[in-house]
Short mmCIF file of C-alpha atoms and ligand atoms in Angstrom, two decimals:
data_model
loop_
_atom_site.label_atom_id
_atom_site.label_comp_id
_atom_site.label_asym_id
_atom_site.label_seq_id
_atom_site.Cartn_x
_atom_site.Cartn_y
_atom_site.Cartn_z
CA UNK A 70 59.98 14.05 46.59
CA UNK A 71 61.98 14.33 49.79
CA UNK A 72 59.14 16.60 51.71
CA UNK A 73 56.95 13.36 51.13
CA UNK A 74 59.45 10.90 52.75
CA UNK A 75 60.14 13.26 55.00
CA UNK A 76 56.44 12.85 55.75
CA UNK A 77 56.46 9.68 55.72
CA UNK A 78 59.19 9.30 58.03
CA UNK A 79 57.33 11.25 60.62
CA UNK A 80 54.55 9.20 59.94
CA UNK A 81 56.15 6.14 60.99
CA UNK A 82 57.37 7.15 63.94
CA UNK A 83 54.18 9.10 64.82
CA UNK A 84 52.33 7.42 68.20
CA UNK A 85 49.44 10.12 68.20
CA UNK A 86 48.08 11.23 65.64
CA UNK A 87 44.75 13.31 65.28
CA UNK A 88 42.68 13.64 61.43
CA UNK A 89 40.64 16.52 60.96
CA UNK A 90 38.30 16.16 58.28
CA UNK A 91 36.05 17.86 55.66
CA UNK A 92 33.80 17.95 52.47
CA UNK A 93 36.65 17.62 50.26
CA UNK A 94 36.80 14.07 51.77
CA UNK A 95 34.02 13.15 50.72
CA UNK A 96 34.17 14.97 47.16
CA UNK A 97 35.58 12.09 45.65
CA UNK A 98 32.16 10.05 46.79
CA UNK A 99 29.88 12.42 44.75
CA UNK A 100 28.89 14.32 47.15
CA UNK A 101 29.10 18.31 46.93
CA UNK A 102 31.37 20.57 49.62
CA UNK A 103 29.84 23.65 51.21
CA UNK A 104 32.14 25.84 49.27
CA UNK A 105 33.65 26.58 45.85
CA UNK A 106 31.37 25.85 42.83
CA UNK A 107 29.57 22.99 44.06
CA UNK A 108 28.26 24.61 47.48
CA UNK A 109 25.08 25.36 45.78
CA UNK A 110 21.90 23.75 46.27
CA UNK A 111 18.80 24.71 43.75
CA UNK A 112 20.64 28.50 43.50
CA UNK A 113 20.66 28.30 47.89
CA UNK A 114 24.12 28.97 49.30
CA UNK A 115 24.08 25.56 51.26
CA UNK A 116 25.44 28.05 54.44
CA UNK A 117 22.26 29.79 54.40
CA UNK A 118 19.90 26.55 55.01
CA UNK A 119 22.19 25.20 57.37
CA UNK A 120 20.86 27.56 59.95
CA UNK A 121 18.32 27.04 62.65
CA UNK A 122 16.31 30.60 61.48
CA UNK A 123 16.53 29.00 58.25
CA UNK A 124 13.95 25.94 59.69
CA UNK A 125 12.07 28.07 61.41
CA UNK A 126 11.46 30.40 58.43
CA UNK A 127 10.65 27.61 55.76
CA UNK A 128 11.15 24.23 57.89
CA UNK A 129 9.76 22.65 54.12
CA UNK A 130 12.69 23.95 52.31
CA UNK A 131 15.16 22.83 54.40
CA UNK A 132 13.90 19.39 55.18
CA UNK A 133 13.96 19.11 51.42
CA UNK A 134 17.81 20.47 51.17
CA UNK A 135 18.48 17.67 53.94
CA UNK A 136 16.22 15.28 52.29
CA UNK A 137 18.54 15.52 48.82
CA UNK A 138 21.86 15.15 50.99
CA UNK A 139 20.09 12.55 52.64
CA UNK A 140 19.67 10.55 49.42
CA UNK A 141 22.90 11.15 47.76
CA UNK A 142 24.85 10.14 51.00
CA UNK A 143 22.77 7.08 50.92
CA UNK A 144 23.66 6.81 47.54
CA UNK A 145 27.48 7.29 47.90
CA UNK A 146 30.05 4.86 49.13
CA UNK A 147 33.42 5.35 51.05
CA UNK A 148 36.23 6.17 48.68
CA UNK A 149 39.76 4.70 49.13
CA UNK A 150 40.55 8.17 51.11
CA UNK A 151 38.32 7.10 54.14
CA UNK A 152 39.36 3.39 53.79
CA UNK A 153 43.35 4.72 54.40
CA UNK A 154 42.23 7.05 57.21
CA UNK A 155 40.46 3.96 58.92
CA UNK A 156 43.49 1.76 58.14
CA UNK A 157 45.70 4.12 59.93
CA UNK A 158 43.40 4.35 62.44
CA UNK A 159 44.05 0.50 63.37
CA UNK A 160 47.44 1.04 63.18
CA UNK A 161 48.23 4.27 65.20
CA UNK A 162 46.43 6.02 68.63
CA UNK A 163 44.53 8.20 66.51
CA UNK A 164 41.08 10.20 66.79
CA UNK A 165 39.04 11.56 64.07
CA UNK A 166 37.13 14.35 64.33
CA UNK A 167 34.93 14.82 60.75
CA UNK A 168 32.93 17.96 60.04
CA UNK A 169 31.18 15.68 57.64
CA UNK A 170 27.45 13.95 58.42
CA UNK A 171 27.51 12.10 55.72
CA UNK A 172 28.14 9.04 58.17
CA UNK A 173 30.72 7.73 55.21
CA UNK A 174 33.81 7.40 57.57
CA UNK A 175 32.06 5.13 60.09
CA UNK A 176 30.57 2.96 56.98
CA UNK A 177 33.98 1.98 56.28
CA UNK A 178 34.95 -2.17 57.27
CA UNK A 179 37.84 -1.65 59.21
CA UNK A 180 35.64 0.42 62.53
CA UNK A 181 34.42 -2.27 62.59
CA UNK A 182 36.05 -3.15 66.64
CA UNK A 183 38.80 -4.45 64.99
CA UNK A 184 41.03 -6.76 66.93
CA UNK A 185 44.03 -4.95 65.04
CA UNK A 186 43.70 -1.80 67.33
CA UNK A 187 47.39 -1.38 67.88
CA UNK A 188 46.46 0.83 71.04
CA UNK A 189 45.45 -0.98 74.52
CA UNK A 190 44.10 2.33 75.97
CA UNK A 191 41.25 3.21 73.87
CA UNK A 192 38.80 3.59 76.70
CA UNK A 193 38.90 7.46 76.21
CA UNK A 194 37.72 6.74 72.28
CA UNK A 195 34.34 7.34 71.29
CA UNK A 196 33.66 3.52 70.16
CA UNK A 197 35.48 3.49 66.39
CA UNK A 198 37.78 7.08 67.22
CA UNK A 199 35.62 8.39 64.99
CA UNK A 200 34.04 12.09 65.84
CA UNK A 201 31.12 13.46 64.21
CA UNK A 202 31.65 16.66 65.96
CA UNK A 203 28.49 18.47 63.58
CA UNK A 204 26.28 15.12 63.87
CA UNK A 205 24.56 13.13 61.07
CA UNK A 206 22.33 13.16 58.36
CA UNK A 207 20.71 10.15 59.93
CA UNK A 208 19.83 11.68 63.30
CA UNK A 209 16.25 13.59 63.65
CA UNK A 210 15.87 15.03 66.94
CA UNK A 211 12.29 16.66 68.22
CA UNK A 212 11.67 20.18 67.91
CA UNK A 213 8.92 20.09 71.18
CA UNK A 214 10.18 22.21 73.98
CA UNK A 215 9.61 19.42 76.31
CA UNK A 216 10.41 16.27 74.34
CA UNK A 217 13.40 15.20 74.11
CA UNK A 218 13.39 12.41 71.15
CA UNK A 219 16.11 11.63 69.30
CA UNK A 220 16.71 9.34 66.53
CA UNK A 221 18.09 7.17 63.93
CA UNK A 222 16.97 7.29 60.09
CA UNK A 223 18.05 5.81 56.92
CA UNK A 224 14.89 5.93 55.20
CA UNK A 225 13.97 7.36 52.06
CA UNK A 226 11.81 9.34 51.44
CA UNK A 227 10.90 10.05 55.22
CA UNK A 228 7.58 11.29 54.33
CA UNK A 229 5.33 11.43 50.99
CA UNK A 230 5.78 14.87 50.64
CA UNK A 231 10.00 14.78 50.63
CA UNK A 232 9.87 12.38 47.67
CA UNK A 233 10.98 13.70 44.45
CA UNK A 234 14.14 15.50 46.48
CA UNK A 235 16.61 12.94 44.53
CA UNK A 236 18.02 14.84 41.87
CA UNK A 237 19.82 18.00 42.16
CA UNK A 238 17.62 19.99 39.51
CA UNK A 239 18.69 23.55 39.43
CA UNK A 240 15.57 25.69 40.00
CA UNK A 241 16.15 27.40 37.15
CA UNK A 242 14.54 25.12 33.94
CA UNK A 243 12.48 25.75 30.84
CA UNK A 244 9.00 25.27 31.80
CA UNK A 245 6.70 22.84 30.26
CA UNK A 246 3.88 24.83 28.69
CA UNK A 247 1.35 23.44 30.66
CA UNK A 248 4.01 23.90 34.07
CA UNK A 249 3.57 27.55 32.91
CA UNK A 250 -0.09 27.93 32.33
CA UNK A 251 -0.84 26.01 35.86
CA UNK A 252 2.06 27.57 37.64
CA UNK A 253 1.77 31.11 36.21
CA UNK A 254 5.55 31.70 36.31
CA UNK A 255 6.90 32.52 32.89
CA UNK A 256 9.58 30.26 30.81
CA UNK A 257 13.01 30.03 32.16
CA UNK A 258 11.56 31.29 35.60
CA UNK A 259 13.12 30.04 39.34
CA UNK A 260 10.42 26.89 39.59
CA UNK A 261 10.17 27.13 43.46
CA UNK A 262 11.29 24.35 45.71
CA UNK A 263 7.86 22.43 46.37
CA UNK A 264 5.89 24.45 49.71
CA UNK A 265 5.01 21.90 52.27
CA UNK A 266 3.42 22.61 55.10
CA UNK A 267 4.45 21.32 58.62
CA UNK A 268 1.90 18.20 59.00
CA UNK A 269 3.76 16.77 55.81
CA UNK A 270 6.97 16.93 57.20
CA UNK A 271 8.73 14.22 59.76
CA UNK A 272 6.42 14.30 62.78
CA UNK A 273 8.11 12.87 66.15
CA UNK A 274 6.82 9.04 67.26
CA UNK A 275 6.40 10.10 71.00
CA UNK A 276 4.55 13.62 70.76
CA UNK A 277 3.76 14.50 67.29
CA UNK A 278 6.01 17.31 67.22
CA UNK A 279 7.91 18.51 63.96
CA UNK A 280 11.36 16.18 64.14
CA UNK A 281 14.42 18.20 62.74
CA UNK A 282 17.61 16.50 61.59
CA UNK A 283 19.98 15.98 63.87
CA UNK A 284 22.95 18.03 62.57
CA UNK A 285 25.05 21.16 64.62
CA UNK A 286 24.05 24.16 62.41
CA UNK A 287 25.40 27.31 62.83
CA UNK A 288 25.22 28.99 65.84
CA UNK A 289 24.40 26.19 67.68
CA UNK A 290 26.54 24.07 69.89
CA UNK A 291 28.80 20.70 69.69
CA UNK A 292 28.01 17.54 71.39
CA UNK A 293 29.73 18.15 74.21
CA UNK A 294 30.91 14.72 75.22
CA UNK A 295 32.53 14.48 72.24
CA UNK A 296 34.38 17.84 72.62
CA UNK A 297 35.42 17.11 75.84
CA UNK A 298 36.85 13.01 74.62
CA UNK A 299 38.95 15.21 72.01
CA UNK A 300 40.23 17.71 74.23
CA UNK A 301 41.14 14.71 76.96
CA UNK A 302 42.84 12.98 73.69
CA UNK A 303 45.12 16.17 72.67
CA UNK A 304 45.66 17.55 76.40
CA UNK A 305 46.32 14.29 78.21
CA UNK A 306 49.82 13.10 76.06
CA UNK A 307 51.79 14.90 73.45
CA UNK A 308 50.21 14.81 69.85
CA UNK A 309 52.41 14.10 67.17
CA UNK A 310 51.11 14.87 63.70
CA UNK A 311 47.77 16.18 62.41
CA UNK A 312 46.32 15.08 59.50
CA UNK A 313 44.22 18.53 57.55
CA UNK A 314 41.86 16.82 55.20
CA UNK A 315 39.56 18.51 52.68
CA UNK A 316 38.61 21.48 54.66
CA UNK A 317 38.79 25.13 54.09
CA UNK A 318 39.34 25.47 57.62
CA UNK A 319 36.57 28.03 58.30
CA UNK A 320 34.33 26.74 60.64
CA UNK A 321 34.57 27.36 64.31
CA UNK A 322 35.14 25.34 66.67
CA UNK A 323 36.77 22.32 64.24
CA UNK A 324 39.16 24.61 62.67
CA UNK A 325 40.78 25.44 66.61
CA UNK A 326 42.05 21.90 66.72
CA UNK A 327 45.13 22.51 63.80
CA UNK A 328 46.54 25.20 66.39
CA UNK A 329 45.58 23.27 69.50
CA UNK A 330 47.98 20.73 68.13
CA UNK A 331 50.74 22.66 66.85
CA UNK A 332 50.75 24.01 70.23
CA UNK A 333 51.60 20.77 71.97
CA UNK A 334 54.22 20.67 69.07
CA UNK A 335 52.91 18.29 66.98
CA UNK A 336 53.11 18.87 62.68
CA UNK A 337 50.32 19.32 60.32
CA UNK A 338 49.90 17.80 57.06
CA UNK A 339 47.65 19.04 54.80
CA UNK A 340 45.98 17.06 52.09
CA UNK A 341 43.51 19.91 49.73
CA UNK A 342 43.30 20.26 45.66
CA UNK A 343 43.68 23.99 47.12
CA UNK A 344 46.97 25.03 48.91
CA UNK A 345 48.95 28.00 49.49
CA UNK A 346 51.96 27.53 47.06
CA UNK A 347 54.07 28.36 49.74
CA UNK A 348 53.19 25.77 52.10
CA UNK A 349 53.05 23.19 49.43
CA UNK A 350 57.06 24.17 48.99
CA UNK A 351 57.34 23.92 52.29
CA UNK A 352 57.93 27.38 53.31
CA UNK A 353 56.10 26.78 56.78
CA UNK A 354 57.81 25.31 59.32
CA UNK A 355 56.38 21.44 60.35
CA UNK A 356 53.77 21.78 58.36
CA UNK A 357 53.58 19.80 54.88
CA UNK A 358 51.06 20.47 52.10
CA UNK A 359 50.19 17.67 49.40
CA UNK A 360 47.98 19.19 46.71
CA UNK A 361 45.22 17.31 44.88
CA UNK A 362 41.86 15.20 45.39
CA UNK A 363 42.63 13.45 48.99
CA UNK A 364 41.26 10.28 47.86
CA UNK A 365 43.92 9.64 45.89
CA UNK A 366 46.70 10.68 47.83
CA UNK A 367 45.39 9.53 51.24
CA UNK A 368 46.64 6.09 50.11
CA UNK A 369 49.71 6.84 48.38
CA UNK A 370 50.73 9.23 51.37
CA UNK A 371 50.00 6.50 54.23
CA UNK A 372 51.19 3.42 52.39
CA UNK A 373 54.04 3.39 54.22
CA UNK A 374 52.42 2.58 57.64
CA UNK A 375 48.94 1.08 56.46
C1 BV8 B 540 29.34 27.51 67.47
C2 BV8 B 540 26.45 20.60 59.78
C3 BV8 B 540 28.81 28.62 69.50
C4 BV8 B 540 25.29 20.99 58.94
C5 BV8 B 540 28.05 22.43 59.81
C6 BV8 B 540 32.40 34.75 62.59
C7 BV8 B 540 33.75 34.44 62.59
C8 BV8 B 540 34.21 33.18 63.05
C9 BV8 B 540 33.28 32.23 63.51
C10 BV8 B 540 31.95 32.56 63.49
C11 BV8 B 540 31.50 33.79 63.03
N1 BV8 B 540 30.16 33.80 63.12
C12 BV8 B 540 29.75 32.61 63.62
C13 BV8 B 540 30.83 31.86 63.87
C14 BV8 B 540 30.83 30.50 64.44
C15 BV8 B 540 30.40 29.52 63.34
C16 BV8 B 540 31.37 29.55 62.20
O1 BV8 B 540 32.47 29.01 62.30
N2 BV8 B 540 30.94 30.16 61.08
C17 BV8 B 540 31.81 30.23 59.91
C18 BV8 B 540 30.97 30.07 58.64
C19 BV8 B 540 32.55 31.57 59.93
N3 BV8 B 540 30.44 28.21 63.98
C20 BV8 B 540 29.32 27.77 64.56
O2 BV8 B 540 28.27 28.35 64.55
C21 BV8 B 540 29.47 26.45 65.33
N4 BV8 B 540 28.87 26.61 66.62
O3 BV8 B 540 30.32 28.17 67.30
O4 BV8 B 540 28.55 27.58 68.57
C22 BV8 B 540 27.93 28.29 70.62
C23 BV8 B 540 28.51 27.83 71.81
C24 BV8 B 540 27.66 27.55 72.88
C25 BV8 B 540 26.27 27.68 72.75
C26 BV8 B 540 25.72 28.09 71.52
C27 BV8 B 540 26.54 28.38 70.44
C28 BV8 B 540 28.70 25.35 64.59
C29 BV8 B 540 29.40 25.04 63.29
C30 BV8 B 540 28.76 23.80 62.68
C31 BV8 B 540 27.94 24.19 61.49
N5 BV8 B 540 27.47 22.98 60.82
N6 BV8 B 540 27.62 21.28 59.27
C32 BV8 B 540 25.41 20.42 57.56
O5 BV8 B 540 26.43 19.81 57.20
O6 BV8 B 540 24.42 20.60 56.82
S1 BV8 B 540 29.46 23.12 59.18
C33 BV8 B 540 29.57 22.73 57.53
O7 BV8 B 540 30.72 23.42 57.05
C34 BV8 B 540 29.84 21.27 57.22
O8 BV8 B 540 29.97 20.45 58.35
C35 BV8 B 540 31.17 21.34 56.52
O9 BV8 B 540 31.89 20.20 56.61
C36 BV8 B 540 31.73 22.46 57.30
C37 BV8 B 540 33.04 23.02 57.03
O10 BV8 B 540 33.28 23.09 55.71
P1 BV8 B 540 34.41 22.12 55.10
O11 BV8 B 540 34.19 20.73 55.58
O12 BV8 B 540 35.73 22.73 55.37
O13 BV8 B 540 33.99 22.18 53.63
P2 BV8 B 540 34.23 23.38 52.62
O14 BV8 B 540 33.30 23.21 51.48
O15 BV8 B 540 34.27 24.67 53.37
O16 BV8 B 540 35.71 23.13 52.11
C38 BV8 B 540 36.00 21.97 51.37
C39 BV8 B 540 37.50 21.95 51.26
O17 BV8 B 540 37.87 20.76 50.58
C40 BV8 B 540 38.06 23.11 50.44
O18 BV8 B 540 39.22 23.58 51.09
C41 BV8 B 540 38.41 22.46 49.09
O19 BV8 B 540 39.55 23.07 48.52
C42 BV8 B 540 38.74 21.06 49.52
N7 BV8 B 540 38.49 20.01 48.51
C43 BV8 B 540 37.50 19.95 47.58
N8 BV8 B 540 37.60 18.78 46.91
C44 BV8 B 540 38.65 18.10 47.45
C45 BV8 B 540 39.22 18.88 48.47
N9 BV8 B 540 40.28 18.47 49.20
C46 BV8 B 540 40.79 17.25 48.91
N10 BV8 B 540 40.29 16.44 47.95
C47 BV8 B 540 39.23 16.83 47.20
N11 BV8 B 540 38.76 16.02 46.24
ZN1 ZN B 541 8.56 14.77 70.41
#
């Protein structure tokens, strides 16, 4: 008990705070994390479509892997873990960087520009303090070498073809008899993810190009400009706590940012269903670790100062 008000003492007297944020965020919303059990998608390793070769090997596949996340983040509401983290963030000078595109932190109320913004010096914030650092499920860009479209999407299906993408059927089913005669493949078989060809997938307003969704995969790069609004945020004053949300902390460049801090002395809390036991007893120096779903604890961990 006294590690969490010792938390929450910090907490409260915590100017600057920074949340880093992952899948397990969002876990609590129905929607699946990239590891563990659920990283799956129809048998793929969800790592392996998130890949630009990956698009330009099967671009049908993967628009219908983005197509399903598209859906069930449409689908899915922010839990009471995102609603504390934006409650804080009207309370504190605090930045958010998410690895998630889900786009569920910025549906919550409180971004909304909330006259309650405790801080009078926001004008290095990207507009809510909110930063999608690997973009959104929403965004399509163009694929054409020399267009440069880029764009905003909530609908569903986006084409004829990416219907039927809703429900997470394993590829692996019994087969219908007739599915087998006309398909060929026997019972039990992998039932491939549907082959579409290019002209059935999103095709860009201004040149007809193939669009892609607008998401960092790996290997690529970060938006800069918000890189370089979270390095002015952490470099410019002293950083007093960072909050480790629902991420295994393995993806480069996000995962620099716990260090970055610690380095400018401020302490890390993590909130995971899957800590070290060491760090949960508090073994590590200024760093706390509160094990279990983050949507629950979020609120019961902040309630103090939100
Ligand atoms: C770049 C968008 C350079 C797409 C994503 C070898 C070693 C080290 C690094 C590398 C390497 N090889 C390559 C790299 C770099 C690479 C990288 O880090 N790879 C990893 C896999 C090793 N990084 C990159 O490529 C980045 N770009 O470095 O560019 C460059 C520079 C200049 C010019 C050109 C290139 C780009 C990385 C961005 C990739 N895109 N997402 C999409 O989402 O489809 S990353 C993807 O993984 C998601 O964004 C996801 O959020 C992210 C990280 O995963 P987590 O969020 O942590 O989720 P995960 O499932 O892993 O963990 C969930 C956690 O939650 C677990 O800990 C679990 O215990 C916990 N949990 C579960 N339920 C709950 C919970 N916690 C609380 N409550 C719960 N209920
Ligand atoms: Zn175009």
């Amino acid at each position: 008990m006294n590690r969490v008000l010792e938390f929450q003492d910090h907490l409260k007297n915590s100017k600057r705070i920074v949340a880093l944020v992952g899948a397990g965020l969002s876990a609590s919303s129905g929607l699946p994390t990239f590891r563990g059990s659920q990283g799956l998608w129809k048998n793929f390793n969800m790592i392996d479509l998130a890949t630009p070769d990956a698009f330009i090997m099967d671009p049908g596949l993967v628009w219908q892997f983005y197509s399903w996340r598209r859906y069930k983040a449409l689908q899915a509401q922010p839990n009471s873990g995102h609603k504390a983290l934006a409650k804080l963030a009207a309370a504190k000078d605090m930045i958010m960087i998410t690895q998630n595109v889900d786009g569920l932190q910025l549906r919550v109320d409180n971004h909304k520009d909330s006259d309650n913004h405790k801080n009078n010096n926001d004008n290095h914030k990207h507009k809510d303090g909110v930063y999608e650092i690997h973009g959104s499920l929403y965004d399509v860009k163009c694929t054409s070498f020399s267009c440069n479209y880029k764009g905003r999407s909530y609908k569903h299906p986006m084409t004829p073809a990416l219907a039927g993408t809703e429900e997470e059927v394993t590829r692996k089913r019994r087969l219908s008899d007739d599915e087998i005669n006309s398909s060929g493949t026997g019972p039990g078989e992998f039932v491939p993810v549907k082959q579409l060809d290019d002209g059935e997938l999103p095709r860009c307003p201004a040149c007809e190009g193939l669009l892609r969704p607008g998401v960092v995969w790996f290997g690529e790069s970060l938006p800069v400009l918000a890189l370089n609004q979270i390095d002015d945020f952490i470099e410019s004053q002293s950083v007093d706590l960072i909050l480790v949300i629902g991420t295994s902390g393995t993806v480069y460049p996000a995962n620099s940012y716990v260090d970055r801090v610690r380095y400018k002395g401020g302490k890390v809390a993590i909130f995971n269903t899957d800590i070290e036991q060491d760090i949960v007893d508090g073994k590590e120096k200024d760093v706390w670790g509160f094990k279990g779903d983050a949507a629950k604890l979020l609120p019961e961990m902040l309630a103090p100062v939100i």
